[in-house]
PDB file of C-alpha atoms in Angstrom:
ATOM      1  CA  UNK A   8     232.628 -12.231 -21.302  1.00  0.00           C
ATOM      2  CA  UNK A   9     233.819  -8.443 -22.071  1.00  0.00           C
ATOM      3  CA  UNK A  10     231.301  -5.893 -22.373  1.00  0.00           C
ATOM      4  CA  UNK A  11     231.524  -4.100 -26.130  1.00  0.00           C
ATOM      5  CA  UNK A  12     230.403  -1.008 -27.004  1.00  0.00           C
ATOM      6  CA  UNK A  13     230.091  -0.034 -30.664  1.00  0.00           C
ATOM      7  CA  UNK A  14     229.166   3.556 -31.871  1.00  0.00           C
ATOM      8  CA  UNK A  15     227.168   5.287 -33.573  1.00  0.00           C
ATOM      9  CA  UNK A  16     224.602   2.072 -33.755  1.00  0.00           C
ATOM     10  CA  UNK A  17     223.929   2.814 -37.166  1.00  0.00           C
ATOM     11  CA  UNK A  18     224.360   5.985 -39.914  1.00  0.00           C
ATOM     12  CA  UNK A  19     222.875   7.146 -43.200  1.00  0.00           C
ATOM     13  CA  UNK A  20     225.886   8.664 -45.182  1.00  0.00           C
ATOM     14  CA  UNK A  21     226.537  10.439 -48.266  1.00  0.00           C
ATOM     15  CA  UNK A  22     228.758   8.517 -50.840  1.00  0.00           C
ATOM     16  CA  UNK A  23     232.477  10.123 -50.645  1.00  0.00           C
ATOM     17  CA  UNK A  24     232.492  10.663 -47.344  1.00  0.00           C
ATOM     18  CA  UNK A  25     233.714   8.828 -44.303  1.00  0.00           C
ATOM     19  CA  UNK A  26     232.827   7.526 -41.358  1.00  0.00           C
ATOM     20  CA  UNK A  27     234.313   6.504 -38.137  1.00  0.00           C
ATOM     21  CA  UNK A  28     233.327   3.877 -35.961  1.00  0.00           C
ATOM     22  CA  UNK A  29     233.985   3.535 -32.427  1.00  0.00           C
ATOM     23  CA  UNK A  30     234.506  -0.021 -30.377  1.00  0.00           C
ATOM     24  CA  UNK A  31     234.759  -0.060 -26.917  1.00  0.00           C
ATOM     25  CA  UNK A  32     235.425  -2.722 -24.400  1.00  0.00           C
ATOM     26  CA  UNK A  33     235.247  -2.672 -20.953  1.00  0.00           C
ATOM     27  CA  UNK A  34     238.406  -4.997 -20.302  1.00  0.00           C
ATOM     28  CA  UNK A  35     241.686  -5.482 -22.021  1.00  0.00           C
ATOM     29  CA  UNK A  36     241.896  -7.926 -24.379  1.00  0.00           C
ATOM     30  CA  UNK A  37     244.403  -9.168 -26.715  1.00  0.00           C
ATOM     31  CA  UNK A  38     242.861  -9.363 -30.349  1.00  0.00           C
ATOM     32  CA  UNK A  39     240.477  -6.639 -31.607  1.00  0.00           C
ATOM     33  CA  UNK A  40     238.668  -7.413 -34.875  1.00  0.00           C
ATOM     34  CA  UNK A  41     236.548  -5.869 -37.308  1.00  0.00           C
ATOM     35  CA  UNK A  42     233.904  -7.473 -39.900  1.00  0.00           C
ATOM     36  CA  UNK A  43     231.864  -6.836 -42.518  1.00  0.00           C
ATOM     37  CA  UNK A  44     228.296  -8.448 -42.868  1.00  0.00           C
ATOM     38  CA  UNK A  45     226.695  -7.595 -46.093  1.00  0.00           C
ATOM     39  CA  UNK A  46     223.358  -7.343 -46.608  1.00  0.00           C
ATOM     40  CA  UNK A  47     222.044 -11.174 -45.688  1.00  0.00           C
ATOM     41  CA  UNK A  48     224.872 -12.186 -45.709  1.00  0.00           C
ATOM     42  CA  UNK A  49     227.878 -14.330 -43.144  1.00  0.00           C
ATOM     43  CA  UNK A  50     230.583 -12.064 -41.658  1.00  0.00           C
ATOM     44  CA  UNK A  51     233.936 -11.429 -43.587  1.00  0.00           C
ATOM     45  CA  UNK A  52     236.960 -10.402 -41.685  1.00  0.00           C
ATOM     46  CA  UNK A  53     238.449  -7.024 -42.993  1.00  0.00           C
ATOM     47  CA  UNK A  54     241.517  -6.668 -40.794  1.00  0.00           C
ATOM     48  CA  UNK A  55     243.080  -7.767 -37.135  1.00  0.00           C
ATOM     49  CA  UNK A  56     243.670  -4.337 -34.911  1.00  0.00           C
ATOM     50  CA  UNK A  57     247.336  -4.362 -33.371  1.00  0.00           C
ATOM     51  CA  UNK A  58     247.760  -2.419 -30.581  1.00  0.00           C
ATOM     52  CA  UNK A  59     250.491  -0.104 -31.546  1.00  0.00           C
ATOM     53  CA  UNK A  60     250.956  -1.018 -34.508  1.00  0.00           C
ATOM     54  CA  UNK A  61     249.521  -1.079 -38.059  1.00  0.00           C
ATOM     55  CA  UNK A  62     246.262  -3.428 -38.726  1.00  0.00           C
ATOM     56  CA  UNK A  63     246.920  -6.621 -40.377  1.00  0.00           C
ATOM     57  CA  UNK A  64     244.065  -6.468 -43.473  1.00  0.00           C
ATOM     58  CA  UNK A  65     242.490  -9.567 -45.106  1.00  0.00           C
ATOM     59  CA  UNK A  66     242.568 -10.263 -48.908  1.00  0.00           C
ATOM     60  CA  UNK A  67     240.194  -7.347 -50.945  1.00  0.00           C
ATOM     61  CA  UNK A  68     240.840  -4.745 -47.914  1.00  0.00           C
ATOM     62  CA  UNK A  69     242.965  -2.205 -47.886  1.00  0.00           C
ATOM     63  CA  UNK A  70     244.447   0.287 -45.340  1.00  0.00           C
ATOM     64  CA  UNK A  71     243.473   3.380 -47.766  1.00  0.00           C
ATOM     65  CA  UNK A  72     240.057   2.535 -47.564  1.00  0.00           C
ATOM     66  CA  UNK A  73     239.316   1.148 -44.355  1.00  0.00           C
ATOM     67  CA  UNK A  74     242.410   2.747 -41.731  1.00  0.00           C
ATOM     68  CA  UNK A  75     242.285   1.309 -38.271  1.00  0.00           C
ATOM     69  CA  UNK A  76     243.881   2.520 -35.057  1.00  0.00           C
ATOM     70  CA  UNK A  77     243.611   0.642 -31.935  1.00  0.00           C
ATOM     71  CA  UNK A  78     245.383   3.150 -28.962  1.00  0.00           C
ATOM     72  CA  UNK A  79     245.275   0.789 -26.414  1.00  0.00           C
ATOM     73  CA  UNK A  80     243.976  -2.615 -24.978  1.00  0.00           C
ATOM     74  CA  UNK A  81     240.204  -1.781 -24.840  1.00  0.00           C
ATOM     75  CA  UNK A  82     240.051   0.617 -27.910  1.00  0.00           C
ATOM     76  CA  UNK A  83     239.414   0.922 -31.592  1.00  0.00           C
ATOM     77  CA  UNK A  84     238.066   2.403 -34.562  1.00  0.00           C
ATOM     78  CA  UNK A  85     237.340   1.311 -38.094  1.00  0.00           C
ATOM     79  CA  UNK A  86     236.882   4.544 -41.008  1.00  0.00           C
ATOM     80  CA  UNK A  87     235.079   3.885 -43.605  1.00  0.00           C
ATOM     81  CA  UNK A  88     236.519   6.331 -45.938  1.00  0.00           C
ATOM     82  CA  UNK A  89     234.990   7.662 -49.546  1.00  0.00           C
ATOM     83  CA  UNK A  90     231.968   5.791 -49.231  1.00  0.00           C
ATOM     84  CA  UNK A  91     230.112   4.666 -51.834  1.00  0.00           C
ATOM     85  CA  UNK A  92     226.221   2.461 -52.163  1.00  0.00           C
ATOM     86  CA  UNK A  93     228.436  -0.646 -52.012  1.00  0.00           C
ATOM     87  CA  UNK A  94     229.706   0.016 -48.190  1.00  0.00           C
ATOM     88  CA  UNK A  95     226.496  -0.301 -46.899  1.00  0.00           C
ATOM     89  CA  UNK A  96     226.664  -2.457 -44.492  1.00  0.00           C
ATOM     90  CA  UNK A  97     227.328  -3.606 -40.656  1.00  0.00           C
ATOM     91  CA  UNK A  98     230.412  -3.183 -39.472  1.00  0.00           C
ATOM     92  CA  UNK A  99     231.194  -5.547 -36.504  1.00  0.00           C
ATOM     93  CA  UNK A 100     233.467  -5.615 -33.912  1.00  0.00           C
ATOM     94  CA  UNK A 101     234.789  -8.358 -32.078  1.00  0.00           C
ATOM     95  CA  UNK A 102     237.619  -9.570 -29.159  1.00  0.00           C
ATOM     96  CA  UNK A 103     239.329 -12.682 -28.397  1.00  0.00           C
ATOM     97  CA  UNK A 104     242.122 -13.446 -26.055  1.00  0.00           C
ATOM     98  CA  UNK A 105     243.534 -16.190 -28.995  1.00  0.00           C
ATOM     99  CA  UNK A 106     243.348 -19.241 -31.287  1.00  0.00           C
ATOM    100  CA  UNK A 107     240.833 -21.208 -30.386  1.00  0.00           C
ATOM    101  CA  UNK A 108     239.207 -19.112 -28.192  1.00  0.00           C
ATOM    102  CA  UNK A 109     235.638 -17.539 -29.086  1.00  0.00           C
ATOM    103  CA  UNK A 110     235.260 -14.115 -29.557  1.00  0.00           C
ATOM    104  CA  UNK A 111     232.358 -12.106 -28.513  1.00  0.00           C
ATOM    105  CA  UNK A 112     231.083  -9.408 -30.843  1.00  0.00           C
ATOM    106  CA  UNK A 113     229.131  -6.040 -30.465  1.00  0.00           C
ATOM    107  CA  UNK A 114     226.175  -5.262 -31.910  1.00  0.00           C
ATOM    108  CA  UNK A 115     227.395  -3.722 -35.180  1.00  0.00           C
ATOM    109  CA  UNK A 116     227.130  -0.200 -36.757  1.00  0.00           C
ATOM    110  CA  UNK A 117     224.313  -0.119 -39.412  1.00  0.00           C
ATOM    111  CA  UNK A 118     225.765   2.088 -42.527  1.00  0.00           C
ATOM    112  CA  UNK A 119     223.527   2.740 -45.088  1.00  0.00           C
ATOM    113  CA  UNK A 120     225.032   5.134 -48.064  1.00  0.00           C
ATOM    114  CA  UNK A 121     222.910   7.219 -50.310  1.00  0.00           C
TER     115      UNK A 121
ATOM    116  CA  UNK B  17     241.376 -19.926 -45.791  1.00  0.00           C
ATOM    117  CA  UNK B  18     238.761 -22.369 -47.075  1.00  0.00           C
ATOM    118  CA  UNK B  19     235.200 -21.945 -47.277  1.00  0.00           C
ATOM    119  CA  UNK B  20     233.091 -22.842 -44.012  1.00  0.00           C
ATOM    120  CA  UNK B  21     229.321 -23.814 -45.280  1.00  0.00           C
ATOM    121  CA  UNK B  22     225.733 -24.583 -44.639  1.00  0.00           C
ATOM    122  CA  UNK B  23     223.711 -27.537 -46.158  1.00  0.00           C
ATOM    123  CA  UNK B  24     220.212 -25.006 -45.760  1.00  0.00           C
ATOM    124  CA  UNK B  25     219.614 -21.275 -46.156  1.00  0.00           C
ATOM    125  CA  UNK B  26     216.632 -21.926 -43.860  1.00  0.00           C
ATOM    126  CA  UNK B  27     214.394 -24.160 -41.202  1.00  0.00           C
ATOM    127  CA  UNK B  28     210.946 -23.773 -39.815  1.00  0.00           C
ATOM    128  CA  UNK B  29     210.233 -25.702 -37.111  1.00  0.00           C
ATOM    129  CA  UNK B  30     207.265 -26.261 -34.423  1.00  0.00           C
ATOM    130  CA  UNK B  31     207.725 -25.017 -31.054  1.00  0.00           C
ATOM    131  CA  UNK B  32     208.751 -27.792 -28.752  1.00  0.00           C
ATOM    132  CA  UNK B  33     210.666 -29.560 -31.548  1.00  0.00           C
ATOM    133  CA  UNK B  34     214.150 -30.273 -31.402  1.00  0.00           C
ATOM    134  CA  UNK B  35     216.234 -28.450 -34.082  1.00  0.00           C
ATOM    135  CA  UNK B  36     219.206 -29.529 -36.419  1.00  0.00           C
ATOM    136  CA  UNK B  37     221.538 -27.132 -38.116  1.00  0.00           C
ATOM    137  CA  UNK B  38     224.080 -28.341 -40.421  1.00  0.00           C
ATOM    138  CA  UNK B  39     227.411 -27.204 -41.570  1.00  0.00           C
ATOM    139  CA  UNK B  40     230.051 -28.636 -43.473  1.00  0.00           C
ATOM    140  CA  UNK B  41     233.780 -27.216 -44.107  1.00  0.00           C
ATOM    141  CA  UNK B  42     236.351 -28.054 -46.022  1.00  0.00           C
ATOM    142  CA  UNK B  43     239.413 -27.377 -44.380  1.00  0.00           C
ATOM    143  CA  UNK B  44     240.764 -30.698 -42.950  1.00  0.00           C
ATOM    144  CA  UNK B  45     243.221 -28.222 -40.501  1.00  0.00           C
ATOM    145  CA  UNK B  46     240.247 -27.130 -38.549  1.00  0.00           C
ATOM    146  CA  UNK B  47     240.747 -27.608 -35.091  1.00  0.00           C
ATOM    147  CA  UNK B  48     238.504 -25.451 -33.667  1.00  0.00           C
ATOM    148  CA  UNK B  49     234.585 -24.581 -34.440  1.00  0.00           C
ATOM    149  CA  UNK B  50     232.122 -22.253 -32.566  1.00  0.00           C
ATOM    150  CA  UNK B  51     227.877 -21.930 -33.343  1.00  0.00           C
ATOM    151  CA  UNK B  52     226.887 -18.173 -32.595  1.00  0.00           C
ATOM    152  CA  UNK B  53     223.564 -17.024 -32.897  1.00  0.00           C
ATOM    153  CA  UNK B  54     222.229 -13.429 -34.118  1.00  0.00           C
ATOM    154  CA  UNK B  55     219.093 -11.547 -33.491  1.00  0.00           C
ATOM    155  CA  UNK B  56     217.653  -9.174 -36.119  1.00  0.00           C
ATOM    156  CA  UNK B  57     219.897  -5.637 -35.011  1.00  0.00           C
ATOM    157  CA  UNK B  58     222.342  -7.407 -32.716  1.00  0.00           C
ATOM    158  CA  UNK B  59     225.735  -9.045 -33.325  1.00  0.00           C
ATOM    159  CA  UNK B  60     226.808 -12.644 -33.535  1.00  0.00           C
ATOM    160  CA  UNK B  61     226.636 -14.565 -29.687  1.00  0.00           C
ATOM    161  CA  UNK B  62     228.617 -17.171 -28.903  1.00  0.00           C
ATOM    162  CA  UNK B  63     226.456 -20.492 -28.220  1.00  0.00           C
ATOM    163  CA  UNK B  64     229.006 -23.066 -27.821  1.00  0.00           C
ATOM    164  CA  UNK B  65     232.049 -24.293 -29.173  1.00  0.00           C
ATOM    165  CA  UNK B  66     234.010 -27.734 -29.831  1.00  0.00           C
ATOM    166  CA  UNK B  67     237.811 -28.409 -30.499  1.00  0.00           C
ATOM    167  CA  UNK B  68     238.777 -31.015 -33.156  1.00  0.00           C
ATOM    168  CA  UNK B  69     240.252 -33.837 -30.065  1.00  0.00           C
ATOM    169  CA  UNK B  70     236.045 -34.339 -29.285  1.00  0.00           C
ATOM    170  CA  UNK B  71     233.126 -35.435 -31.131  1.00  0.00           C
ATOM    171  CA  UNK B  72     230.448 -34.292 -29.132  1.00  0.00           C
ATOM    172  CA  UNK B  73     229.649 -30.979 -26.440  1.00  0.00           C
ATOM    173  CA  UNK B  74     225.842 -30.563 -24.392  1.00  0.00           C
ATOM    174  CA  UNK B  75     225.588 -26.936 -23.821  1.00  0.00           C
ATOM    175  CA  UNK B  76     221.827 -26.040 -21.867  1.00  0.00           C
ATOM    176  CA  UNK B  77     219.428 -27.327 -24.495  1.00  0.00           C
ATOM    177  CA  UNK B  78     222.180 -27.321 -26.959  1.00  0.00           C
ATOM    178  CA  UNK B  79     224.706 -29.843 -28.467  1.00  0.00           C
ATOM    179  CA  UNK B  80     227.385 -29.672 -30.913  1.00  0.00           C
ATOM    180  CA  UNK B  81     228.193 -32.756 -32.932  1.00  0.00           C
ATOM    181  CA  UNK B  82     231.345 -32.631 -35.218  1.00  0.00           C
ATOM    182  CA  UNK B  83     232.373 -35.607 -37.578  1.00  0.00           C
ATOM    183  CA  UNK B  84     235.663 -35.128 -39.193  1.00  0.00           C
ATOM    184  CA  UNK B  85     235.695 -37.853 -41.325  1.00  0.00           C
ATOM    185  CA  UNK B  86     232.992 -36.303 -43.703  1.00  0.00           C
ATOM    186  CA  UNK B  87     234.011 -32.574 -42.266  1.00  0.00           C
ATOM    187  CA  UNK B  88     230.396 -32.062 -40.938  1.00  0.00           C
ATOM    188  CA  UNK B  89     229.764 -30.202 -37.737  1.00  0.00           C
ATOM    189  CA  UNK B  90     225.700 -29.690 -36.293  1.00  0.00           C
ATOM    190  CA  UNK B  91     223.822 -27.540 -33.409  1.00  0.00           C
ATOM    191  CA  UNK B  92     220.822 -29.576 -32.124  1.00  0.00           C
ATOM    192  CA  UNK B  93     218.312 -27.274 -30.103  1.00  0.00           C
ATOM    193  CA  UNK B  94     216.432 -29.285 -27.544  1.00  0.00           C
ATOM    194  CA  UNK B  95     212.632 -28.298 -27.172  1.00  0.00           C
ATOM    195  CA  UNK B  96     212.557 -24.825 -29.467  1.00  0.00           C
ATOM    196  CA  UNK B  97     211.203 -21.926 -28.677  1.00  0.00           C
ATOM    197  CA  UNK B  98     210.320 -18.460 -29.697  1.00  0.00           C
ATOM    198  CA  UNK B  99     213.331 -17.291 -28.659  1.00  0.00           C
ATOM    199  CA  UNK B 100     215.279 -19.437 -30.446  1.00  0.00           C
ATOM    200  CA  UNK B 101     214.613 -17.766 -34.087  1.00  0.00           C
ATOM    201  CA  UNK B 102     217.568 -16.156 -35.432  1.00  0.00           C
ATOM    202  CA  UNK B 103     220.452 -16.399 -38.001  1.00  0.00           C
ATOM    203  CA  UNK B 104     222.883 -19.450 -36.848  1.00  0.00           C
ATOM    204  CA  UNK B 105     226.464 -19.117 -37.918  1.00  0.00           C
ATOM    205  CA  UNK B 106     228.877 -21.894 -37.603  1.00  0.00           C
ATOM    206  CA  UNK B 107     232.907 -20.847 -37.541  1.00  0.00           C
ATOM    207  CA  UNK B 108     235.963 -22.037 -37.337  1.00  0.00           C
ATOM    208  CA  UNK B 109     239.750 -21.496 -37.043  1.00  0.00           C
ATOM    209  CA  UNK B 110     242.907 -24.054 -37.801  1.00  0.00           C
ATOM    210  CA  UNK B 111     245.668 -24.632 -35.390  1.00  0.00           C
ATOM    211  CA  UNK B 112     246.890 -21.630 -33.993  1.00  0.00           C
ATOM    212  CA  UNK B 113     244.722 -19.468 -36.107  1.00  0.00           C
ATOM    213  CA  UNK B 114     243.401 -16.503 -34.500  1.00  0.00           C
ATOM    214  CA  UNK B 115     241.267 -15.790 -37.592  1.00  0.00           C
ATOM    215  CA  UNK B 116     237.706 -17.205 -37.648  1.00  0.00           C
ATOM    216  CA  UNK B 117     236.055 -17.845 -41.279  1.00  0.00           C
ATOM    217  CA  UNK B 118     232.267 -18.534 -41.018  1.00  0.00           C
ATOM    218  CA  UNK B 119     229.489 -20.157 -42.928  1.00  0.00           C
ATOM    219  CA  UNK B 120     226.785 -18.807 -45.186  1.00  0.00           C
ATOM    220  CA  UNK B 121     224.219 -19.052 -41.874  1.00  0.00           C
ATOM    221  CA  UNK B 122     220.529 -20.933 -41.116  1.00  0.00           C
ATOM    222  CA  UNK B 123     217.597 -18.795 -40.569  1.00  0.00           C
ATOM    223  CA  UNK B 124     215.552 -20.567 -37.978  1.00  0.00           C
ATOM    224  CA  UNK B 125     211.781 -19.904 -37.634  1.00  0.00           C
ATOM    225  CA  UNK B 126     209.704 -21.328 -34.900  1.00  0.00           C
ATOM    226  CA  UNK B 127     206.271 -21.723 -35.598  1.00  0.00           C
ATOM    227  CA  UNK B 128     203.757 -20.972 -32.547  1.00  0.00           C
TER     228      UNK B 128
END
């Protein structure tokens, strides 16, 4: 499976300001995600990354707050912007080649916000 | 999409026991359903998956059991070990879905 690379591993932030976080892979692959995993908590999908074009965003996540680019086939990055307590969290990336297909995930950016 | 769940929060078992984790969803369009596991500081990996047309998949020391009639999917570990204690996640996507929803997880302790 692809090799992905997330950075930075994890943060400490202050609240209204943003972050960027960096995925990596070391193939192309057709879908890019991104997740959120809450403190003890599953994994909730915040948006699909479309190569070339805008991110598709799940219900409760918005473009404003979380703006994705993905350049190319092995590239992407997730901002959390005007951060605040509540957005601490990991932030996961993950790649698939389709439906029914398992995707393989990195190891997550730890962001705590003070 | 609807809500992908797990019967237990958590399960402590002895080492050299087999394991059961349990999951149950609600979405009859499910076709497709995947177990990952995840380490304290890693991400989710993938431990083996099953597609709707089969009722049963043996992985090494793993197998995935899915009933659709009462919408109940389970990882059995064979012979657990120390290594085996995690978070366990099931998932699952509906017919041409590229979008995975997953369950609340199991945390699995194995006792020495």
């Amino acid at each position: 499976s692809a090799v992905i690379s997330q950075k930075p591993s994890r943060d400490i932030c202050q609240r209204g300001t943003s972050l960027t976080i960096q995925c990596q892979v070391d193939s192309q692959v057709t879908m890019m995600f991104w997740y959120r995993q809450q403190p003890g908590q599953s994994l909730t999908l915040i948006a699909t990354a479309n190569q070339g074009s805008e991110a598709t965003y799940e219900s409760g996540f918005v473009i404003d707050k979380f703006p994705i680019s993905r350049p190319n086939l092995t590239f992407s990055t997730l901002t959390v912007s005007n951060m605040s307590p509540e957005d601490s969290s990991i932030y996961l990336c993950s790649v698939g080649p389709g439906a029914s297909q398992p995707q393989h995930f990195g190891d997550g950016t730890r962001l705590s916000i003070l | 999409g609807e809500s992908v769940g797990l019967h237990l929060p958590t399960l402590s078992v002895q080492e050299g026991d087999n394991s059961i984790i349990n999951c149950a969803y609600s979405n009859s369009a499910s076709d497709y359903f995947i177990w990952y596991k995840q380490e304290s500081g890693k991400g989710p990996q993938f431990i083996i998956d099953i597609r709707s047309n089969m009722d049963k998949r043996q992985g090494q020391r793993v197998t995935v059991l899915l009933n659709k009639t009462v919408k109940h999917l389970s990882l059995q570990i064979a012979a657990t070990q120390p290594g085996d204690s995690a978070v366990y996640f099931c998932a699952e996507n509906g017919a041409n879905d590229y979008k995975l929803s997953f369950g609340a997880g199991t945390t699995v302790t194995v006792r020495a």
